[in-house]
Short mmCIF file of C-alpha atoms in Angstrom, two decimals:
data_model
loop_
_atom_site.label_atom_id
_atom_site.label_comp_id
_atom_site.label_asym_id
_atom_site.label_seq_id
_atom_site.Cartn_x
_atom_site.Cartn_y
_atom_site.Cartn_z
CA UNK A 1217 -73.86 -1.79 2.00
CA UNK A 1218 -73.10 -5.84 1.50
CA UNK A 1219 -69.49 -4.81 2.43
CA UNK A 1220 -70.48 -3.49 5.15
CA UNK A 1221 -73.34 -5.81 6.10
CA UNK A 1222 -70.61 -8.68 5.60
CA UNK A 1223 -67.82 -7.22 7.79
CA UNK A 1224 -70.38 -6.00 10.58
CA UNK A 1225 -71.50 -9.99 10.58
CA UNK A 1226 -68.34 -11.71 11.03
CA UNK A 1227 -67.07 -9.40 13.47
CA UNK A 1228 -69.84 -9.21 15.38
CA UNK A 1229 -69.96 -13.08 15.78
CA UNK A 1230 -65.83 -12.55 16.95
CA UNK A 1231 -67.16 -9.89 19.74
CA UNK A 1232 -69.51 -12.14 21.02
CA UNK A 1233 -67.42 -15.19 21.03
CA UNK A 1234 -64.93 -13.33 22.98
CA UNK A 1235 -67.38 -12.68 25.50
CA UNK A 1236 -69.11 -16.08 25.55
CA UNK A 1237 -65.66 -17.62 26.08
CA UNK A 1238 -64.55 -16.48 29.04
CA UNK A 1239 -62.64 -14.41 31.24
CA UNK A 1240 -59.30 -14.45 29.23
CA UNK A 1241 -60.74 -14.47 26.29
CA UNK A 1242 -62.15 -11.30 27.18
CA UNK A 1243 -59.34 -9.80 29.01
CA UNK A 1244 -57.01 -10.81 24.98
CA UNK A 1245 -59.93 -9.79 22.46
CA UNK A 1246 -60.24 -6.19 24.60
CA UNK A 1247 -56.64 -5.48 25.37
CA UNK A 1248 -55.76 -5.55 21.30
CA UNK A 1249 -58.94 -3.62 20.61
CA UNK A 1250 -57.49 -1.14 23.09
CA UNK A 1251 -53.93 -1.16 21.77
CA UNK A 1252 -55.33 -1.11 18.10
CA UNK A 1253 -57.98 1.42 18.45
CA UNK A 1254 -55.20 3.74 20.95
CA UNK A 1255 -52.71 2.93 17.29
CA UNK A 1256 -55.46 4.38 15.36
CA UNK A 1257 -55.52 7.59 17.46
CA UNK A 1258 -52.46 8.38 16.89
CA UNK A 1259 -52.24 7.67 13.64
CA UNK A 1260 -54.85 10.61 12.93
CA UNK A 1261 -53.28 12.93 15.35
CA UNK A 1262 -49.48 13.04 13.00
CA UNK A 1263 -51.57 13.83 10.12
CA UNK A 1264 -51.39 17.87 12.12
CA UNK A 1265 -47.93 17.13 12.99
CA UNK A 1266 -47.57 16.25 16.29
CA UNK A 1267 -45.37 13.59 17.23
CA UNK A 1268 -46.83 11.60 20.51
CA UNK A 1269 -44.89 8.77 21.99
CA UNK A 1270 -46.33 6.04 20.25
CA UNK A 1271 -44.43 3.22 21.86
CA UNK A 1272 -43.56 4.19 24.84
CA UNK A 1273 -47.75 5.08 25.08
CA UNK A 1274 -48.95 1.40 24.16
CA UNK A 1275 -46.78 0.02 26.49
CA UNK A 1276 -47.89 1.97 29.18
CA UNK A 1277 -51.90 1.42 27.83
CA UNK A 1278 -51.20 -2.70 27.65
CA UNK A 1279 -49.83 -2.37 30.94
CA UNK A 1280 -52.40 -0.47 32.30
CA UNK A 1281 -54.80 -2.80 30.49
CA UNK A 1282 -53.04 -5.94 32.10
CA UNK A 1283 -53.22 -4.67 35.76
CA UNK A 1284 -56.97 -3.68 35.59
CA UNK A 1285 -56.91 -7.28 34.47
CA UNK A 1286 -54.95 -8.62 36.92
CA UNK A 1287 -56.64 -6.78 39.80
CA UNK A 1288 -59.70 -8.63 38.38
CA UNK A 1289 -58.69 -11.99 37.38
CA UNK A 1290 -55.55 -12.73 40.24
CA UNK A 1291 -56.71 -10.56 42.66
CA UNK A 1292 -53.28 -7.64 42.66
CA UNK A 1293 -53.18 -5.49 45.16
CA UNK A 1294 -54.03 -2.17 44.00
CA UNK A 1295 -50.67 -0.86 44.83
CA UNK A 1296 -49.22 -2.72 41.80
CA UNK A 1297 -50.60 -0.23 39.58
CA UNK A 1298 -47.38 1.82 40.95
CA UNK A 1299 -45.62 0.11 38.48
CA UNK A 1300 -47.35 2.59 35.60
CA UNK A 1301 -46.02 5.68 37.46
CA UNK A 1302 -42.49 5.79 36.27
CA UNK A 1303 -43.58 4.60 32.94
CA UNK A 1304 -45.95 7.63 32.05
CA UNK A 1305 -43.51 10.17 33.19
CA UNK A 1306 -40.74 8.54 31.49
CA UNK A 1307 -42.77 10.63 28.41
CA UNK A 1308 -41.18 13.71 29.92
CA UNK A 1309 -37.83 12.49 29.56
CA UNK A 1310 -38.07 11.38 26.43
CA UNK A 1311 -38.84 14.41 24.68
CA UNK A 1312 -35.82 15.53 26.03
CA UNK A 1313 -34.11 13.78 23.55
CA UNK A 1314 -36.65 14.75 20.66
CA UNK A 1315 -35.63 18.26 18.89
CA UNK A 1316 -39.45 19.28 18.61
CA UNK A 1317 -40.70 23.05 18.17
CA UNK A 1318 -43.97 21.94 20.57
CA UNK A 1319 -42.66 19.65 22.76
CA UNK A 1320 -45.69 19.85 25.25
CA UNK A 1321 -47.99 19.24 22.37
CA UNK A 1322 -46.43 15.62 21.96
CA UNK A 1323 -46.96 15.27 25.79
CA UNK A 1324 -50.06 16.41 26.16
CA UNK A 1325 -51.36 13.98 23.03
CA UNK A 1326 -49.71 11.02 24.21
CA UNK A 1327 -51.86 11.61 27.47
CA UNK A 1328 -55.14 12.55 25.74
CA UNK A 1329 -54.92 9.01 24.30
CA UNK A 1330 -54.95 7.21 27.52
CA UNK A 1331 -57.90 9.06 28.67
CA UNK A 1332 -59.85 8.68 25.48
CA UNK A 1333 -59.11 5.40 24.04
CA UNK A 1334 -57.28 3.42 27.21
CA UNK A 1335 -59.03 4.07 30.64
CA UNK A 1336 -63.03 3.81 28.54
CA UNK A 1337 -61.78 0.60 27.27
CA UNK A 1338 -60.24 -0.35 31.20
CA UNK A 1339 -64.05 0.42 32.30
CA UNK A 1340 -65.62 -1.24 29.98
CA UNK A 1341 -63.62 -4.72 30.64
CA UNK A 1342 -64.38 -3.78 34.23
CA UNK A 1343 -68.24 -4.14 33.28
CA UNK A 1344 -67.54 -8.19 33.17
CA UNK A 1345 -66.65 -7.81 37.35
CA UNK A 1346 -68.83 -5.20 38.80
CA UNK A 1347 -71.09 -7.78 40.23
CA UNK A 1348 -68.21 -9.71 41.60
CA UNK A 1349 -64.51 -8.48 41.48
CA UNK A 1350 -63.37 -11.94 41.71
CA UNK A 1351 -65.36 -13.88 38.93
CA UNK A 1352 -66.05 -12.78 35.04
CA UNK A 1353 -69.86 -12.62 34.04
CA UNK A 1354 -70.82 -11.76 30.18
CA UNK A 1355 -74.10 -10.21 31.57
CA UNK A 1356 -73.45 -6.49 31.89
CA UNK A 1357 -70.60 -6.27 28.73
CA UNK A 1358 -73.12 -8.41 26.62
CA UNK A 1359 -75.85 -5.91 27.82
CA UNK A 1360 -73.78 -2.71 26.97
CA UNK A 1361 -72.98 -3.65 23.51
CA UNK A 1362 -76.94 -5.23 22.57
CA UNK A 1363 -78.15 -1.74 24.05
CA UNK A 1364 -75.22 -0.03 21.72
CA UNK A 1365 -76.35 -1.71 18.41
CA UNK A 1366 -79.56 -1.12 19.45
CA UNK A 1367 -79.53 2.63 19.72
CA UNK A 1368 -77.29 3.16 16.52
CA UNK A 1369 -80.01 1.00 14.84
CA UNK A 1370 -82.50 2.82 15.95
CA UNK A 1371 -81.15 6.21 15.40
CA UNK A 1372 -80.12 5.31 11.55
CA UNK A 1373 -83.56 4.19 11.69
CA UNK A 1374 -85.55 6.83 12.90
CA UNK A 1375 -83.31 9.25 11.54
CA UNK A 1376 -83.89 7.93 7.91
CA UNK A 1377 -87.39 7.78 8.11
CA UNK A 1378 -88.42 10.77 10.78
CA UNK A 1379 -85.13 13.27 10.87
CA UNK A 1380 -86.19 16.80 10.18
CA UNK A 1381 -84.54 18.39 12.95
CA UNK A 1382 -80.56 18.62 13.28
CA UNK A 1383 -79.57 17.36 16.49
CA UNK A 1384 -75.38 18.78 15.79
CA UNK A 1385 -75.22 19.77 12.93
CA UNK A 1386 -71.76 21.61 13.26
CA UNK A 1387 -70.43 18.22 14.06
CA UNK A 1388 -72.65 15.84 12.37
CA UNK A 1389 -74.95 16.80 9.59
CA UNK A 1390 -77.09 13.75 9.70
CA UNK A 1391 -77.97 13.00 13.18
CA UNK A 1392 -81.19 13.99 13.88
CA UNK A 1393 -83.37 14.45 17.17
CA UNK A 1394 -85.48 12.28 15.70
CA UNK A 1395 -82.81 9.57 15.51
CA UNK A 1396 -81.82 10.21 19.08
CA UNK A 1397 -85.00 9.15 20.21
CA UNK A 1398 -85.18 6.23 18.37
CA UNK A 1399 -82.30 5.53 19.64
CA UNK A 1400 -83.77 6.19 22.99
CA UNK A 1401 -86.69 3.39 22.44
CA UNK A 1402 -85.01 0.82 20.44
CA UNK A 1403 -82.39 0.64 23.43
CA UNK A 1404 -85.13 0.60 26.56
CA UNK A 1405 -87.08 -2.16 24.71
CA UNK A 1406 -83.74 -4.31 24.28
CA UNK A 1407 -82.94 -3.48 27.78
CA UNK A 1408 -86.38 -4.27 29.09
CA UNK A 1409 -85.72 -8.03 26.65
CA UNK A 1410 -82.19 -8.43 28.53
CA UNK A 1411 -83.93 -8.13 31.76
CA UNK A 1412 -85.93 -11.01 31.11
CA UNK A 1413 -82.86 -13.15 30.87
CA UNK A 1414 -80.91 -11.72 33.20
CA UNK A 1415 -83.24 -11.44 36.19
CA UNK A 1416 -80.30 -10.50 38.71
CA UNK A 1417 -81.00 -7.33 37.96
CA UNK A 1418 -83.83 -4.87 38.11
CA UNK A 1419 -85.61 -4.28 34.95
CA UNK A 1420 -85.53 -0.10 35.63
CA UNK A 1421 -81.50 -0.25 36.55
CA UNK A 1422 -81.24 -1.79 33.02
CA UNK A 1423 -83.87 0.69 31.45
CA UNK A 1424 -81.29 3.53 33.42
CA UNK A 1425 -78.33 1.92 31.90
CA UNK A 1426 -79.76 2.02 28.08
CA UNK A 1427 -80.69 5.94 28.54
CA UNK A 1428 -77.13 6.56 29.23
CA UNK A 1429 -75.87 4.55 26.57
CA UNK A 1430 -77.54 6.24 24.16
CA UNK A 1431 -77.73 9.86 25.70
CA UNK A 1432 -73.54 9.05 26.05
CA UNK A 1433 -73.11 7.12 23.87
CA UNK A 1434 -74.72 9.81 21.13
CA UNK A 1435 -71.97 12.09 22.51
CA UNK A 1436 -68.87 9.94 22.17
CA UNK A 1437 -69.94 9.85 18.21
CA UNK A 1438 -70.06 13.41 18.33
CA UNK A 1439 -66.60 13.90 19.96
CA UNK A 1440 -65.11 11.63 17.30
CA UNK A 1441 -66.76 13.46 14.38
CA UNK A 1442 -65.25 16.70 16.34
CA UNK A 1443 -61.92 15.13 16.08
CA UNK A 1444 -61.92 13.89 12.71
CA UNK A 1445 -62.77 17.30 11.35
CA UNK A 1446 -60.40 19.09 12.98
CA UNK A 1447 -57.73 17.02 11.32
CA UNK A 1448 -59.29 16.55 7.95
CA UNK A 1449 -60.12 12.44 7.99
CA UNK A 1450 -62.66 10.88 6.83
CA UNK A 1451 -61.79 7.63 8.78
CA UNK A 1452 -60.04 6.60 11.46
CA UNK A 1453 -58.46 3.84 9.85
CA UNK A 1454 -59.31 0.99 7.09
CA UNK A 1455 -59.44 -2.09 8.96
CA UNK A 1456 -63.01 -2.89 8.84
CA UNK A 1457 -64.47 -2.77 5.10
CA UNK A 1458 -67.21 -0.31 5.04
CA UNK A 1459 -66.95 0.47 8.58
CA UNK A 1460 -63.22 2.30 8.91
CA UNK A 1461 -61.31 1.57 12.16
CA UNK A 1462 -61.91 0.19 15.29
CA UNK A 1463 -62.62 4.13 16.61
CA UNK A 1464 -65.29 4.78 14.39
CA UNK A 1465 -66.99 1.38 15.58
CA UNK A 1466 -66.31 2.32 18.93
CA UNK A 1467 -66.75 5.65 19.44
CA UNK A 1468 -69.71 5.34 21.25
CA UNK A 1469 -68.76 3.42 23.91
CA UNK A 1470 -65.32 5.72 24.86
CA UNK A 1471 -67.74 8.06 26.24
CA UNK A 1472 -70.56 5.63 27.46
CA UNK A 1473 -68.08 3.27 29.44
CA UNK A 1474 -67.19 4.86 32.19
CA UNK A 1475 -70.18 6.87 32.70
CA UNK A 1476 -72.47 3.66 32.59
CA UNK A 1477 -69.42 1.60 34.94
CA UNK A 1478 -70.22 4.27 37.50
CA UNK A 1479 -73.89 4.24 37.35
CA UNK A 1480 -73.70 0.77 37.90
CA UNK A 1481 -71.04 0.58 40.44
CA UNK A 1482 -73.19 2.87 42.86
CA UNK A 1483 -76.24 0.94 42.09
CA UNK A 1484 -74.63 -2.29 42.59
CA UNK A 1485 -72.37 -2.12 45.26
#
C-alpha cells in the first residue's frame, strides 16, 4: 500500500501539472500516455500469439493523435486527417509479406487497438476544446479525472465497508453494487464542488457528466478485467509500482471518454 500510495502521489501531481500547464503540455503528456498505454495493449495481446503491427500501428495512433491536435491547436482543416488513410491500410499490405497462419487476426488486433486505447484517448484530449475549438481550457479534463478518482475512491470505499452483493462477478470478483453506488455519490458531490469553481457550467450538466463517468467508467474496468483474463495477465504492464501499467490506471476512462465527450458536445454546442 505505501508503494502504491507513493507512486499514485507523484504521478498524480505529473497529470495535473500537465494540465495546469497548458495546451502543449497537454497535447505531449497525452500523446505518450496514448502511445504507451496502445504499447501496453499489444504487449498483452502476443502473449495468445497474435502478431499485430506494432509499428506501423503507433505511427498511425501518434499521427492520429497529432491531427486531433492540430485540428485543435492550428486550426487543420479536417481534410488533413486524409493523410491517416493510406497509413491504416498499408496494414493490409504488410501482412502480405508476414508468413502468418491467421493473418486477419493480426489485422483485426492492430485495429481493435486504435478503437480501444487511441480514439478514447483522442476524445478525451478533445475534452480541453469542447467549449472552444480554438483555445485549451483545463476545466472539463480536470473535471473528468477529479470525478474518476472520485468514483474509484468511493467504490473501494463503499465496497470495503458495504459490498455484499456482486455487481460482475464473472469478470470481477470484488466489485460490488454497493461500491458502484458509492461510486455514484462520491462522484456527484465532487461534481456538485467543481461546479462551484467552474460556474460556466450548470451544476446538473456536471452532476450528468459524473453519472456517466462512473456508470462508464465502471464498465471500461470491467472490459479490461475481461481482457486480461482471457489472456491470462495479471497486469497490463509494470510501469507504475503497485499500480501495473498505464491501462490498468486508465481503464476507466477508455470507455468513459467518448461517451462523456458526446454528452457534452450536444449539451454544449
Amino acid at each position: 500500500m505505501k508503494t502504491r500510495a507513493i507512486t499514485a502521489f507523484f504521478f498524480t501531481i505529473v497529470m495535473l501539472g500537465s494540465i495546469f500547464l497548458g495546451g502543449y503540455t497537454f497535447t505531449f503528456f497525452y500523446l505518450i500516455l496514448s502511445l504507451a498505454a496502445l504499447l501496453e495493449f499489444f504487449n498483452m495481446i502476443k502473449t495468445a500469439g497474435i502478431r499485430p503491427h506494432r509499428n506501423i500501428a503507433l505511427f498511425a495512433a501518434a499521427l492520429i493523435f497529432l491531427m486531433t491536435a492540430g485540428y485543435h491547436l492550428l486550426q487543420f482543416e479536417t481534410k488533413f486527417m486524409l493523410l491517416i488513410v493510406p497509413l491504416i491500410f498499408s496494414v493490409f499490405i504488410s501482412e502480405l509479406y508476414k508468413k502468418e497462419k491467421i493473418p486477419f487476426s493480426n489485422i483485426s488486433y492492430t485495429f481493435v487497438g486504435f478503437v480501444y486505447v487511441t480514439v478514447p484517448f483522442c476524445f478525451f484530449y478533445s475534452l480541453g476544446f469542447i467549449q472552444n475549438q480554438a483555445e485549451y481550457n483545463f476545466h472539463l479534463p480536470l473535471s473528468f479525472l477529479l470525478m474518476l478518482w472520485a468514483s474509484d475512491t468511493g467504490q473501494y470505499l463503499f465496497g470495503v465497508k458495504f459490498g455484499k452483493t456482486r455487481l460482475f462477478e464473472r469478470h470481477s470478483p470484488k466489485k460490488s453494487w454497493e461500491g458502484f453506488l458509492g461510486g455514484v455519490f462520491t462522484s456527484v458531490v465532487v461534481s456538485y464542488v467543481i461546479s462551484l469553481f467552474f460556474t460556466e457550467i450548470n451544476p446538473l450538466v456536471f452532476g450528468g457528466m459524473a453519472v456517466l463517468i462512473v456508470g462508464f467508467g465502471t464498465l471500461g474496468d470491467l472490459v479490461e478485467s475481461m481482457l486480461k483474463r482471457s489472456l491470462n495477465v495479471k497486469d497490463s504492464g509494470n510501469i507504475l509500482p503497485g499500480h501495473g501499467g498505464f491501462l490498468d490506471r486508465f481503464d476507466g476512462l477508455l470507455i468513459a471518454a467518448p461517451v462523456v465527450y458526446t454528452y457534452l458536445y450536444l449539451i454544449l454546442n
